[in-house]
Tab-separated table of C-alpha atoms and ligand atoms in Angstrom:
chain	number	residue	atom	x	y	z
V	27	UNK	CA	-67.568	-17.236	-15.525
V	28	UNK	CA	-68.862	-19.729	-18.058
V	29	UNK	CA	-71.601	-20.589	-20.484
V	30	UNK	CA	-74.601	-23.359	-20.020
V	31	UNK	CA	-73.571	-26.002	-22.637
V	32	UNK	CA	-75.886	-24.799	-25.915
V	33	UNK	CA	-77.192	-28.041	-26.393
V	34	UNK	CA	-77.388	-32.133	-25.007
V	35	UNK	CA	-78.576	-35.395	-26.700
V	36	UNK	CA	-78.999	-38.791	-25.341
V	37	UNK	CA	-80.025	-40.040	-21.851
V	38	UNK	CA	-77.432	-38.857	-18.863
V	39	UNK	CA	-74.728	-41.821	-17.579
V	40	UNK	CA	-74.101	-42.156	-14.200
V	41	UNK	CA	-70.623	-40.745	-13.288
V	42	UNK	CA	-67.697	-43.857	-12.711
V	43	UNK	CA	-66.680	-43.751	-8.622
V	44	UNK	CA	-62.990	-42.584	-10.649
V	45	UNK	CA	-64.725	-39.544	-11.886
V	46	UNK	CA	-66.908	-38.883	-8.850
V	47	UNK	CA	-63.592	-38.972	-7.118
V	48	UNK	CA	-61.218	-37.141	-9.652
V	49	UNK	CA	-59.795	-34.745	-7.402
V	50	UNK	CA	-59.021	-36.356	-4.262
V	51	UNK	CA	-60.266	-39.110	-2.094
V	52	UNK	CA	-61.099	-36.751	1.581
V	53	UNK	CA	-60.061	-39.829	3.331
V	54	UNK	CA	-58.680	-43.047	4.401
V	55	UNK	CA	-58.262	-44.459	7.960
V	56	UNK	CA	-54.638	-43.014	8.524
V	57	UNK	CA	-52.747	-45.893	9.127
V	58	UNK	CA	-49.305	-46.188	11.052
V	59	UNK	CA	-46.637	-48.892	11.323
V	60	UNK	CA	-44.262	-48.229	13.878
V	61	UNK	CA	-41.626	-51.266	14.664
V	62	UNK	CA	-43.555	-52.845	17.487
V	63	UNK	CA	-47.315	-51.407	17.416
V	64	UNK	CA	-49.544	-50.633	14.763
V	65	UNK	CA	-52.481	-47.745	14.587
V	66	UNK	CA	-55.232	-45.263	12.889
V	67	UNK	CA	-55.022	-42.043	13.504
V	68	UNK	CA	-58.211	-39.927	13.846
V	69	UNK	CA	-58.429	-36.686	12.300
V	70	UNK	CA	-61.285	-35.381	12.777
V	71	UNK	CA	-60.246	-35.753	17.303
V	72	UNK	CA	-56.555	-35.312	16.233
V	73	UNK	CA	-56.240	-38.621	18.268
V	74	UNK	CA	-55.675	-42.245	18.258
V	75	UNK	CA	-58.389	-43.820	16.678
V	76	UNK	CA	-56.933	-47.661	17.921
V	77	UNK	CA	-53.685	-49.020	18.651
V	78	UNK	CA	-52.941	-52.482	18.213
V	79	UNK	CA	-49.655	-54.180	19.907
V	80	UNK	CA	-48.256	-57.943	19.957
V	81	UNK	CA	-46.671	-58.669	23.520
V	82	UNK	CA	-44.717	-61.495	24.035
V	83	UNK	CA	-42.273	-63.151	27.340
V	84	UNK	CA	-39.443	-62.640	25.731
V	85	UNK	CA	-39.802	-58.929	24.640
V	86	UNK	CA	-40.681	-57.939	28.052
V	87	UNK	CA	-37.780	-57.843	30.121
V	88	UNK	CA	-37.779	-56.641	33.456
V	89	UNK	CA	-37.037	-53.376	34.261
V	90	UNK	CA	-33.280	-53.494	35.226
V	91	UNK	CA	-32.713	-56.384	32.307
V	92	UNK	CA	-33.910	-54.438	30.094
V	93	UNK	CA	-32.398	-52.080	27.781
V	94	UNK	CA	-34.833	-49.407	27.224
V	95	UNK	CA	-35.075	-46.242	29.849
V	96	UNK	CA	-37.990	-44.200	29.087
V	97	UNK	CA	-35.966	-41.206	30.588
V	98	UNK	CA	-34.541	-40.571	27.200
V	99	UNK	CA	-37.892	-41.008	25.249
V	100	UNK	CA	-38.693	-37.644	24.457
V	101	UNK	CA	-42.937	-36.720	22.920
V	102	UNK	CA	-42.385	-36.329	19.048
V	103	UNK	CA	-44.964	-34.684	16.777
V	104	UNK	CA	-45.780	-37.229	14.395
V	105	UNK	CA	-44.689	-35.493	11.101
V	106	UNK	CA	-46.740	-38.626	8.760
V	107	UNK	CA	-50.257	-36.409	9.268
V	108	UNK	CA	-51.193	-34.270	7.579
V	109	UNK	CA	-50.266	-30.812	9.482
V	110	UNK	CA	-53.879	-29.838	9.116
V	111	UNK	CA	-54.657	-33.122	11.527
V	112	UNK	CA	-51.285	-33.250	13.642
V	113	UNK	CA	-51.971	-32.908	17.379
V	114	UNK	CA	-49.183	-30.605	18.513
V	115	UNK	CA	-47.093	-30.431	21.709
V	116	UNK	CA	-48.267	-26.673	22.269
V	117	UNK	CA	-51.811	-28.356	22.282
V	118	UNK	CA	-51.131	-30.414	25.609
V	119	UNK	CA	-49.035	-27.655	26.543
V	120	UNK	CA	-51.050	-26.265	30.195
V	121	UNK	CA	-54.044	-27.933	29.215
V	122	UNK	CA	-53.959	-29.818	32.422
V	123	UNK	CA	-54.541	-32.556	30.824
V	124	UNK	CA	-51.106	-35.679	30.523
V	125	UNK	CA	-49.703	-36.992	27.204
V	126	UNK	CA	-51.282	-40.750	27.964
V	127	UNK	CA	-50.145	-43.701	25.864
V	128	UNK	CA	-52.148	-46.145	24.286
V	129	UNK	CA	-49.333	-48.488	23.152
V	130	UNK	CA	-48.011	-48.717	26.839
V	131	UNK	CA	-44.217	-47.336	26.587
V	132	UNK	CA	-43.507	-49.321	29.376
V	133	UNK	CA	-44.706	-52.778	26.563
V	134	UNK	CA	-41.994	-51.730	24.336
V	135	UNK	CA	-38.535	-51.761	26.720
V	136	UNK	CA	-37.243	-54.140	24.472
V	137	UNK	CA	-35.348	-52.004	22.479
V	138	UNK	CA	-34.675	-47.937	22.994
V	139	UNK	CA	-35.928	-46.903	19.576
V	140	UNK	CA	-39.440	-49.197	20.319
V	141	UNK	CA	-39.597	-47.260	22.971
V	142	UNK	CA	-38.983	-43.690	21.411
V	143	UNK	CA	-41.454	-44.647	18.969
V	144	UNK	CA	-44.566	-45.022	21.521
V	145	UNK	CA	-43.790	-41.069	22.587
V	146	UNK	CA	-45.419	-39.862	18.923
V	147	UNK	CA	-48.501	-38.114	20.059
V	148	UNK	CA	-51.052	-39.998	17.199
V	149	UNK	CA	-49.999	-42.597	19.804
V	150	UNK	CA	-51.603	-40.146	22.763
V	151	UNK	CA	-54.467	-39.191	24.260
V	152	UNK	CA	-55.005	-36.213	26.650
V	153	UNK	CA	-55.598	-38.631	29.858
V	154	UNK	CA	-56.028	-37.037	33.811
V	155	UNK	CA	-52.798	-37.329	35.397
V	156	UNK	CA	-53.537	-37.651	39.104
V	157	UNK	CA	-55.507	-40.383	39.121
V	158	UNK	CA	-55.621	-42.079	35.911
V	159	UNK	CA	-52.775	-41.917	33.634
V	160	UNK	CA	-50.545	-42.027	37.023
V	161	UNK	CA	-53.347	-44.799	38.938
V	162	UNK	CA	-55.253	-47.019	37.754
V	163	UNK	CA	-54.816	-46.815	33.716
V	164	UNK	CA	-50.971	-47.451	34.849
V	165	UNK	CA	-52.575	-49.666	37.014
V	166	UNK	CA	-53.970	-52.016	34.095
V	167	UNK	CA	-51.088	-51.663	31.689
V	168	UNK	CA	-49.310	-53.544	34.312
V	169	UNK	CA	-51.553	-56.360	34.412
V	170	UNK	CA	-51.524	-56.415	31.082
V	171	UNK	CA	-47.962	-57.194	31.156
V	172	UNK	CA	-47.657	-59.528	33.786
V	173	UNK	CA	-50.651	-61.314	31.768
V	174	UNK	CA	-48.157	-61.174	28.471
V	175	UNK	CA	-45.231	-62.488	30.589
V	176	UNK	CA	-46.944	-65.302	31.071
V	177	UNK	CA	-48.255	-66.540	27.954
V	178	UNK	CA	-47.264	-67.457	24.674
V	179	UNK	CA	-49.067	-64.176	22.871
V	180	UNK	CA	-50.603	-61.487	24.227
V	181	UNK	CA	-52.423	-59.268	21.911
V	182	UNK	CA	-53.761	-55.397	22.431
V	183	UNK	CA	-55.979	-53.284	21.456
V	184	UNK	CA	-55.997	-49.957	23.150
V	185	UNK	CA	-58.094	-46.191	22.201
V	186	UNK	CA	-60.585	-43.558	23.291
V	187	UNK	CA	-63.942	-43.730	23.644
V	188	UNK	CA	-66.458	-40.578	23.607
V	189	UNK	CA	-69.016	-41.491	25.436
V	190	UNK	CA	-72.936	-40.136	25.324
V	191	UNK	CA	-75.049	-39.231	28.844
V	192	UNK	CA	-78.431	-38.973	29.367
V	193	UNK	CA	-78.837	-35.254	30.509
V	194	UNK	CA	-81.694	-33.040	32.100
V	195	UNK	CA	-83.378	-32.785	29.544
V	196	UNK	CA	-83.969	-36.213	29.519
V	197	UNK	CA	-81.872	-36.668	25.985
V	198	UNK	CA	-78.970	-38.496	25.373
V	199	UNK	CA	-75.920	-35.893	24.369
V	200	UNK	CA	-71.715	-36.511	23.784
V	201	UNK	CA	-70.181	-33.430	24.915
V	202	UNK	CA	-66.229	-33.635	25.092
V	203	UNK	CA	-63.506	-31.267	26.235
V	204	UNK	CA	-60.982	-29.881	23.414
V	205	UNK	CA	-57.358	-28.705	24.097
V	206	UNK	CA	-54.607	-26.476	22.042
V	207	UNK	CA	-55.366	-24.278	19.008
V	208	UNK	CA	-55.802	-27.824	17.143
V	209	UNK	CA	-58.949	-28.604	19.523
V	210	UNK	CA	-57.201	-32.775	20.807
V	211	UNK	CA	-60.159	-34.551	21.580
V	212	UNK	CA	-60.427	-34.961	25.473
V	213	UNK	CA	-61.644	-38.485	25.300
V	214	UNK	CA	-64.461	-39.293	27.971
V	215	UNK	CA	-63.752	-43.243	28.351
V	216	UNK	CA	-60.521	-45.346	27.258
V	217	UNK	CA	-61.098	-49.230	26.045
V	218	UNK	CA	-58.575	-51.800	26.313
V	219	UNK	CA	-59.584	-55.099	25.246
V	220	UNK	CA	-56.692	-58.424	25.310
V	221	UNK	CA	-56.562	-61.352	23.374
V	222	UNK	CA	-54.820	-64.036	25.742
V	223	UNK	CA	-52.964	-66.864	23.613
V	224	UNK	CA	-52.829	-69.588	26.037
V	225	UNK	CA	-50.374	-72.368	26.289
V	226	UNK	CA	-52.660	-74.894	24.495
V	227	UNK	CA	-53.324	-72.539	21.427
V	228	UNK	CA	-56.705	-71.150	23.424
V	229	UNK	CA	-57.886	-67.729	23.537
V	230	UNK	CA	-59.257	-65.498	26.807
V	231	UNK	CA	-60.334	-62.037	25.809
V	232	UNK	CA	-60.524	-59.575	28.285
V	233	UNK	CA	-61.964	-56.402	27.941
V	234	UNK	CA	-62.023	-53.461	30.009
V	235	UNK	CA	-63.171	-49.375	29.502
V	236	UNK	CA	-62.126	-46.730	32.411
V	237	UNK	CA	-63.449	-43.338	32.571
V	238	UNK	CA	-61.058	-40.313	31.924
V	239	UNK	CA	-61.529	-39.349	35.195
V	240	UNK	CA	-59.607	-39.063	38.409
V	241	UNK	CA	-59.652	-42.912	39.864
V	242	UNK	CA	-59.377	-44.347	43.638
V	243	UNK	CA	-56.669	-46.610	43.028
V	244	UNK	CA	-57.723	-49.428	44.964
V	245	UNK	CA	-61.084	-49.837	42.671
V	246	UNK	CA	-59.868	-53.650	41.506
V	247	UNK	CA	-59.939	-53.889	37.709
V	248	UNK	CA	-62.359	-56.584	37.113
V	249	UNK	CA	-65.460	-53.382	38.329
V	250	UNK	CA	-64.195	-51.714	34.524
V	251	UNK	CA	-64.736	-54.958	32.462
V	252	UNK	CA	-67.546	-54.252	30.250
V	253	UNK	CA	-68.522	-56.116	27.149
V	254	UNK	CA	-66.767	-56.249	24.156
V	255	UNK	CA	-69.836	-56.213	22.191
V	256	UNK	CA	-70.375	-52.918	23.953
V	257	UNK	CA	-66.869	-51.574	22.722
V	258	UNK	CA	-66.769	-52.552	19.011
V	259	UNK	CA	-70.854	-50.597	19.188
V	260	UNK	CA	-69.545	-47.188	21.307
V	261	UNK	CA	-65.857	-47.271	19.098
V	262	UNK	CA	-66.982	-47.697	15.519
V	263	UNK	CA	-64.705	-50.641	15.637
V	264	UNK	CA	-64.667	-54.425	14.765
V	265	UNK	CA	-62.038	-55.763	17.644
V	266	UNK	CA	-60.402	-59.622	17.197
V	267	UNK	CA	-63.211	-60.013	14.953
V	268	UNK	CA	-60.892	-62.812	13.350
V	269	UNK	CA	-60.180	-64.680	15.981
V	270	UNK	CA	-61.894	-68.264	14.952
V	271	UNK	CA	-64.479	-67.927	17.456
V	272	UNK	CA	-64.806	-71.889	19.120
V	273	UNK	CA	-61.128	-71.152	20.448
V	274	UNK	CA	-62.206	-68.341	22.320
V	275	UNK	CA	-62.243	-70.242	25.876
V	276	UNK	CA	-63.067	-66.435	28.408
V	277	UNK	CA	-64.839	-63.966	27.386
V	278	UNK	CA	-64.243	-61.168	30.248
V	279	UNK	CA	-63.414	-64.463	32.624
V	280	UNK	CA	-67.526	-65.804	31.284
V	281	UNK	CA	-67.742	-68.616	28.771
V	282	UNK	CA	-69.139	-67.053	25.887
K	24	UNK	CA	-54.850	-71.884	32.540
K	25	UNK	CA	-51.283	-71.125	30.803
K	26	UNK	CA	-47.936	-71.319	31.807
K	27	UNK	CA	-44.870	-68.769	31.582
K	28	UNK	CA	-42.552	-70.432	28.509
K	29	UNK	CA	-39.852	-72.341	30.941
K	30	UNK	CA	-36.724	-70.151	29.271
K	31	UNK	CA	-36.274	-67.519	26.108
K	32	UNK	CA	-33.264	-67.341	24.811
K	33	UNK	CA	-32.062	-64.702	22.130
K	34	UNK	CA	-33.232	-60.632	21.261
K	35	UNK	CA	-36.299	-59.982	21.466
K	36	UNK	CA	-37.841	-59.171	18.148
K	37	UNK	CA	-40.212	-56.337	16.947
K	38	UNK	CA	-43.711	-58.104	15.483
K	39	UNK	CA	-44.626	-57.323	12.129
K	40	UNK	CA	-47.842	-55.391	11.595
K	41	UNK	CA	-49.279	-59.118	9.704
K	42	UNK	CA	-48.810	-60.424	13.666
K	43	UNK	CA	-49.891	-57.498	15.378
K	44	UNK	CA	-52.865	-57.275	13.274
K	45	UNK	CA	-53.595	-61.051	12.827
K	46	UNK	CA	-57.368	-61.272	14.482
K	47	UNK	CA	-58.349	-58.866	12.756
K	48	UNK	CA	-58.474	-54.415	11.400
K	49	UNK	CA	-60.402	-52.713	13.940
K	50	UNK	CA	-61.409	-50.072	11.024
K	51	UNK	CA	-60.744	-49.730	7.347
K	52	UNK	CA	-62.659	-46.227	6.249
K	53	UNK	CA	-66.362	-47.807	5.315
K	54	UNK	CA	-66.097	-46.514	1.516
K	55	UNK	CA	-69.771	-47.142	-0.267
K	56	UNK	CA	-69.945	-46.725	-3.404
K	57	UNK	CA	-73.264	-46.593	-5.560
K	58	UNK	CA	-74.376	-45.714	-9.153
K	59	UNK	CA	-73.737	-42.113	-8.941
K	60	UNK	CA	-72.274	-40.949	-5.717
K	61	UNK	CA	-69.567	-42.320	-3.215
K	62	UNK	CA	-69.489	-42.169	0.364
K	63	UNK	CA	-67.667	-42.906	3.469
K	64	UNK	CA	-69.668	-43.826	6.677
K	65	UNK	CA	-68.384	-42.751	10.163
K	66	UNK	CA	-69.082	-46.534	12.340
K	67	UNK	CA	-68.601	-44.330	15.353
K	68	UNK	CA	-70.834	-41.615	14.712
K	69	UNK	CA	-73.499	-43.756	12.452
K	70	UNK	CA	-73.702	-41.044	9.855
K	71	UNK	CA	-71.921	-40.213	6.705
K	72	UNK	CA	-67.901	-38.939	7.008
K	73	UNK	CA	-68.428	-37.244	3.683
K	74	UNK	CA	-70.285	-37.351	0.441
K	75	UNK	CA	-69.491	-37.184	-3.295
K	76	UNK	CA	-71.600	-36.293	-6.010
K	77	UNK	CA	-70.242	-35.003	-9.640
K	78	UNK	CA	-72.576	-33.482	-11.248
K	79	UNK	CA	-73.040	-32.694	-14.842
K	80	UNK	CA	-75.972	-31.209	-16.581
K	81	UNK	CA	-77.198	-34.037	-18.554
K	82	UNK	CA	-77.490	-35.430	-15.718
K	83	UNK	CA	-80.079	-32.534	-14.215
K	84	UNK	CA	-83.136	-32.991	-16.352
K	85	UNK	CA	-85.838	-30.552	-15.327
K	86	UNK	CA	-88.279	-31.817	-12.651
K	87	UNK	CA	-91.028	-31.752	-15.285
K	88	UNK	CA	-88.920	-33.509	-17.812
K	89	UNK	CA	-86.775	-36.146	-14.994
K	90	UNK	CA	-87.884	-40.021	-15.140
K	91	UNK	CA	-87.606	-40.092	-11.709
K	92	UNK	CA	-89.979	-38.752	-8.940
K	93	UNK	CA	-89.347	-38.650	-5.288
K	94	UNK	CA	-91.885	-40.107	-4.117
K	95	UNK	CA	-91.235	-43.277	-5.590
K	96	UNK	CA	-88.606	-43.345	-3.143
K	97	UNK	CA	-88.022	-45.093	0.703
K	98	UNK	CA	-85.850	-44.925	3.249
K	99	UNK	CA	-83.876	-47.982	3.654
K	100	UNK	CA	-81.458	-49.106	5.755
K	101	UNK	CA	-77.627	-49.583	4.263
K	102	UNK	CA	-77.149	-53.860	5.284
K	103	UNK	CA	-73.460	-53.237	4.080
K	104	UNK	CA	-72.613	-51.480	7.195
K	105	UNK	CA	-71.681	-53.885	9.838
K	106	UNK	CA	-75.458	-54.285	12.343
K	107	UNK	CA	-73.064	-52.779	15.470
K	108	UNK	CA	-72.819	-49.816	12.933
K	109	UNK	CA	-75.484	-49.377	10.847
K	110	UNK	CA	-78.005	-46.267	11.476
K	111	UNK	CA	-81.397	-48.280	12.016
K	112	UNK	CA	-84.867	-46.569	10.897
K	113	UNK	CA	-86.415	-46.701	13.686
K	114	UNK	CA	-83.529	-44.489	15.207
K	115	UNK	CA	-84.426	-41.897	13.765
K	116	UNK	CA	-88.444	-42.859	14.607
K	117	UNK	CA	-89.352	-39.972	16.783
K	118	UNK	CA	-86.722	-37.926	17.552
K	119	UNK	CA	-87.923	-34.141	15.804
K	120	UNK	CA	-85.332	-34.734	13.564
K	121	UNK	CA	-85.736	-35.252	9.522
K	122	UNK	CA	-83.537	-37.715	7.712
K	123	UNK	CA	-81.450	-35.332	6.128
K	124	UNK	CA	-79.993	-36.381	2.098
K	125	UNK	CA	-75.890	-35.663	2.310
K	126	UNK	CA	-76.017	-36.646	-1.772
K	127	UNK	CA	-79.427	-33.963	-2.609
K	128	UNK	CA	-81.835	-36.751	-4.027
K	129	UNK	CA	-82.924	-33.849	-6.420
K	130	UNK	CA	-79.306	-34.299	-8.238
K	131	UNK	CA	-80.194	-37.622	-9.291
K	132	UNK	CA	-83.550	-37.230	-10.595
K	133	UNK	CA	-82.175	-38.652	-14.554
K	134	UNK	CA	-82.794	-42.213	-13.174
K	135	UNK	CA	-85.501	-43.962	-10.790
K	136	UNK	CA	-82.172	-45.890	-9.258
K	137	UNK	CA	-79.577	-42.777	-8.460
K	138	UNK	CA	-82.802	-41.281	-6.601
K	139	UNK	CA	-83.591	-44.557	-5.162
K	140	UNK	CA	-80.180	-44.817	-3.713
K	141	UNK	CA	-79.867	-41.437	-2.325
K	142	UNK	CA	-82.650	-42.780	0.333
K	143	UNK	CA	-80.043	-45.238	1.777
K	144	UNK	CA	-79.395	-44.161	5.734
K	145	UNK	CA	-75.365	-43.904	5.524
K	146	UNK	CA	-76.407	-41.189	2.946
K	147	UNK	CA	-78.474	-39.835	5.994
K	148	UNK	CA	-77.399	-37.419	9.187
K	149	UNK	CA	-79.956	-35.985	11.478
K	150	UNK	CA	-80.768	-32.567	10.669
K	151	UNK	CA	-83.336	-29.747	12.166
K	152	UNK	CA	-86.672	-29.800	9.362
K	153	UNK	CA	-88.116	-26.764	9.940
K	154	UNK	CA	-85.670	-23.874	9.241
K	155	UNK	CA	-83.049	-26.379	7.724
K	156	UNK	CA	-83.920	-29.707	5.738
K	157	UNK	CA	-86.995	-27.458	4.536
K	158	UNK	CA	-85.146	-24.296	4.183
K	159	UNK	CA	-81.903	-23.000	3.832
K	160	UNK	CA	-80.408	-26.352	3.649
K	161	UNK	CA	-82.712	-27.207	0.312
K	162	UNK	CA	-81.797	-23.654	-1.308
K	163	UNK	CA	-78.545	-24.158	-0.979
K	164	UNK	CA	-78.854	-27.496	-2.572
K	165	UNK	CA	-80.859	-25.847	-5.623
K	166	UNK	CA	-78.367	-23.106	-5.658
K	167	UNK	CA	-75.672	-26.467	-6.160
K	168	UNK	CA	-77.939	-27.433	-8.869
K	169	UNK	CA	-77.786	-24.021	-10.119
K	170	UNK	CA	-74.525	-23.959	-11.033
K	171	UNK	CA	-74.202	-27.555	-12.313
K	172	UNK	CA	-76.569	-27.059	-15.001
K	173	UNK	CA	-74.202	-24.146	-16.434
K	174	UNK	CA	-71.105	-25.875	-16.059
K	175	UNK	CA	-69.518	-28.477	-17.358
K	176	UNK	CA	-68.862	-30.530	-14.732
K	177	UNK	CA	-69.465	-30.185	-10.617
K	178	UNK	CA	-67.583	-32.281	-8.193
K	179	UNK	CA	-69.788	-31.705	-4.240
K	180	UNK	CA	-68.177	-32.570	-1.512
K	181	UNK	CA	-70.463	-32.848	1.190
K	182	UNK	CA	-70.700	-33.928	5.372
K	183	UNK	CA	-71.140	-32.919	9.769
K	184	UNK	CA	-69.774	-31.838	11.125
K	185	UNK	CA	-69.100	-31.430	15.224
K	186	UNK	CA	-67.686	-27.942	16.616
K	187	UNK	CA	-66.622	-26.947	19.473
K	188	UNK	CA	-68.015	-23.939	21.333
K	189	UNK	CA	-66.186	-22.419	24.233
K	190	UNK	CA	-68.921	-22.756	27.867
K	191	UNK	CA	-68.835	-20.080	30.666
K	192	UNK	CA	-65.507	-21.681	32.406
K	193	UNK	CA	-63.908	-20.582	28.891
K	194	UNK	CA	-63.141	-24.085	28.071
K	195	UNK	CA	-64.300	-25.298	24.225
K	196	UNK	CA	-66.456	-27.902	24.554
K	197	UNK	CA	-67.731	-30.594	21.673
K	198	UNK	CA	-70.980	-31.215	22.533
K	199	UNK	CA	-74.185	-32.897	20.232
K	200	UNK	CA	-77.309	-34.886	20.759
K	201	UNK	CA	-77.054	-38.785	20.183
K	202	UNK	CA	-80.463	-40.432	19.189
K	203	UNK	CA	-82.069	-43.536	19.077
K	204	UNK	CA	-80.980	-47.202	20.274
K	205	UNK	CA	-77.711	-47.046	18.299
K	206	UNK	CA	-76.808	-43.170	19.206
K	207	UNK	CA	-76.260	-41.895	15.629
K	208	UNK	CA	-74.981	-38.304	16.209
K	209	UNK	CA	-77.349	-35.136	15.724
K	210	UNK	CA	-74.600	-33.127	14.191
K	211	UNK	CA	-74.326	-29.772	14.928
K	212	UNK	CA	-73.052	-28.056	11.628
K	213	UNK	CA	-72.958	-29.351	7.754
K	214	UNK	CA	-70.364	-28.108	5.243
K	215	UNK	CA	-71.103	-28.464	1.794
K	216	UNK	CA	-67.708	-27.615	-0.983
K	217	UNK	CA	-68.260	-27.706	-4.464
K	218	UNK	CA	-65.793	-27.778	-7.291
K	219	UNK	CA	-66.944	-26.086	-10.401
K	220	UNK	CA	-64.742	-26.893	-13.835
K	221	UNK	CA	-66.071	-23.633	-16.039
K	222	UNK	CA	-66.042	-23.808	-20.008
K	223	UNK	CA	-62.236	-22.680	-19.842
K	224	UNK	CA	-61.317	-25.532	-18.078
K	225	UNK	CA	-60.584	-23.562	-14.878
K	226	UNK	CA	-62.195	-24.245	-11.393
K	227	UNK	CA	-64.134	-21.929	-8.739
K	228	UNK	CA	-64.463	-23.971	-5.055
K	229	UNK	CA	-67.194	-22.380	-2.700
K	230	UNK	CA	-66.750	-23.814	0.569
K	231	UNK	CA	-69.963	-23.856	2.928
K	232	UNK	CA	-70.721	-24.023	6.522
K	233	UNK	CA	-74.266	-23.805	8.230
K	234	UNK	CA	-75.248	-24.461	11.796
K	235	UNK	CA	-78.204	-27.586	12.487
K	236	UNK	CA	-80.110	-25.037	13.620
K	237	UNK	CA	-83.670	-23.306	12.383
K	238	UNK	CA	-82.550	-20.343	10.239
K	239	UNK	CA	-84.168	-17.102	8.297
K	240	UNK	CA	-84.886	-18.271	5.035
K	241	UNK	CA	-84.269	-14.682	3.931
K	242	UNK	CA	-80.435	-15.383	4.633
K	243	UNK	CA	-78.141	-14.720	2.186
K	244	UNK	CA	-76.719	-18.368	0.848
K	245	UNK	CA	-73.053	-15.922	1.231
K	246	UNK	CA	-72.927	-15.588	4.404
K	247	UNK	CA	-72.215	-19.243	4.985
K	248	UNK	CA	-68.879	-19.018	2.783
K	249	UNK	CA	-66.172	-20.465	4.757
K	250	UNK	CA	-62.588	-20.840	4.234
K	251	UNK	CA	-62.133	-24.718	2.925
K	252	UNK	CA	-58.691	-24.109	5.486
K	253	UNK	CA	-61.073	-23.942	8.488
K	254	UNK	CA	-63.679	-26.945	7.229
K	255	UNK	CA	-60.950	-29.631	6.525
K	256	UNK	CA	-58.940	-28.957	10.098
K	257	UNK	CA	-62.410	-29.548	11.490
K	258	UNK	CA	-63.412	-32.290	9.174
K	259	UNK	CA	-60.128	-34.332	9.604
K	260	UNK	CA	-60.472	-34.045	5.449
K	261	UNK	CA	-58.807	-32.990	2.200
K	262	UNK	CA	-61.139	-32.030	-0.015
K	263	UNK	CA	-60.289	-31.466	-3.879
K	264	UNK	CA	-56.719	-31.785	-2.891
K	265	UNK	CA	-55.801	-32.955	-5.688
K	266	UNK	CA	-57.385	-30.181	-8.333
K	267	UNK	CA	-54.209	-28.557	-9.419
K	268	UNK	CA	-53.680	-25.296	-7.545
K	269	UNK	CA	-52.727	-22.999	-10.350
K	270	UNK	CA	-56.095	-24.161	-12.041
K	271	UNK	CA	-58.260	-22.752	-9.237
K	272	UNK	CA	-58.997	-18.918	-10.081
K	273	UNK	CA	-61.495	-17.998	-7.433
K	274	UNK	CA	-62.022	-19.580	-3.650
K	275	UNK	CA	-65.034	-18.408	-2.259
K	276	UNK	CA	-65.498	-15.888	-5.075
K	277	UNK	CA	-61.672	-14.473	-3.863
K	278	UNK	CA	-58.000	-15.236	-5.836
K	279	UNK	CA	-56.851	-17.940	-4.086
N	305	MG	MG1	-49.191	-43.895	30.738
N	306	MG	MG1	-82.435	-32.604	2.703
């Protein structure tokens, strides 16, 4: 119980931000930095928001020459994420979805520790297993590695999307399943945007969007090329916005 | 076209974060600071993520004594938000939804400029008009003002929620409409959490969640009291986490 202050005088002052925010800042993007990738965690959807990698030929030894093996890696909960917002192994268990890597394990074979880190659940989204994570998405990851083996620098940004669809009432709706006690979102789609620095110091960008569904493995990957602008609008991100545009020679195989 | 580097020697090094992120950071929370409120903008949903206010009795003159009038205020697009992520007046037009204030206009009557700023679309979410924005949500805003007039300091955090629901297949889904060319999300619910500093320097917290639906105006507001923990988990936020817990005497009218 409290009393109305009996009087006040003078002109009301606006509050400065530090007063308004005195008892805590509800969120700042949860940036997590690992040995070989950087990610932002989406605390509402309990998914990565985006994951960034930098790949080079020397970081991509062949399977046989590599010092890491994914059989030695285990999925683990990211205890740097607040307990209220952390996805758990139990959320995925029995859900019917794979624990899908955003930074691919196979991109980080040059050290066991780097590979192990890709198994943190903050790098993981629920993916359809058969026909997606174990099919066409895996093909896309291999394609990115083949590019990265052949160019000096390859930058990869990967993340989930929650795309709207028109329903029979003519209106647009976003709809996605959530799994587990923490309601981990099952993204409707995933994007992967890569910026390739060629030996001449110029850049090529490829921007893919794939639906989180069982897909035929023989669909050509180029079918999924999607304007970068569409990825940026729907994800709420700006991707490679600091890449000098005059050095970008091709976007999705076309002159920009 | 580029060539595989002909040789490389030595051990692959992990990339440091500044190399990985060399060509841009896809997102940092979009914090917007106004004269009298602070907000974070959700660039994916084109809605506020959370909005914070600090209210005091001297900032809440009676309608008759106030120097501001909402008839002088106009909704406007927030050009500090990147064009790809900005909600537009045209997105709301003809949508059937009200442009609902998160920081209430009526909380900022002490200056016309402060009130005007609450009309930025980055402070606005699509709300059901009849029976919600113009009904029970408005009642809640009035109730908060009555509290703020009677206590030295009142902190208010308001924002949208996108809550899952079980469907007939037994699974949980998040589903919400999106409006306009920019697919502005229509939240399923809204939260309002207030921390009241009483004259004795102690605190009381009230945490409300209301569905974005037409509701009977005579439903008591206390019906919508919801554990703060549930709001934090579903919003992905931590709210008033820096408020010393030993000074919090009541949460939703109960001892914590
Ligand atoms: Mg995978
Ligand atoms: Mg309103």
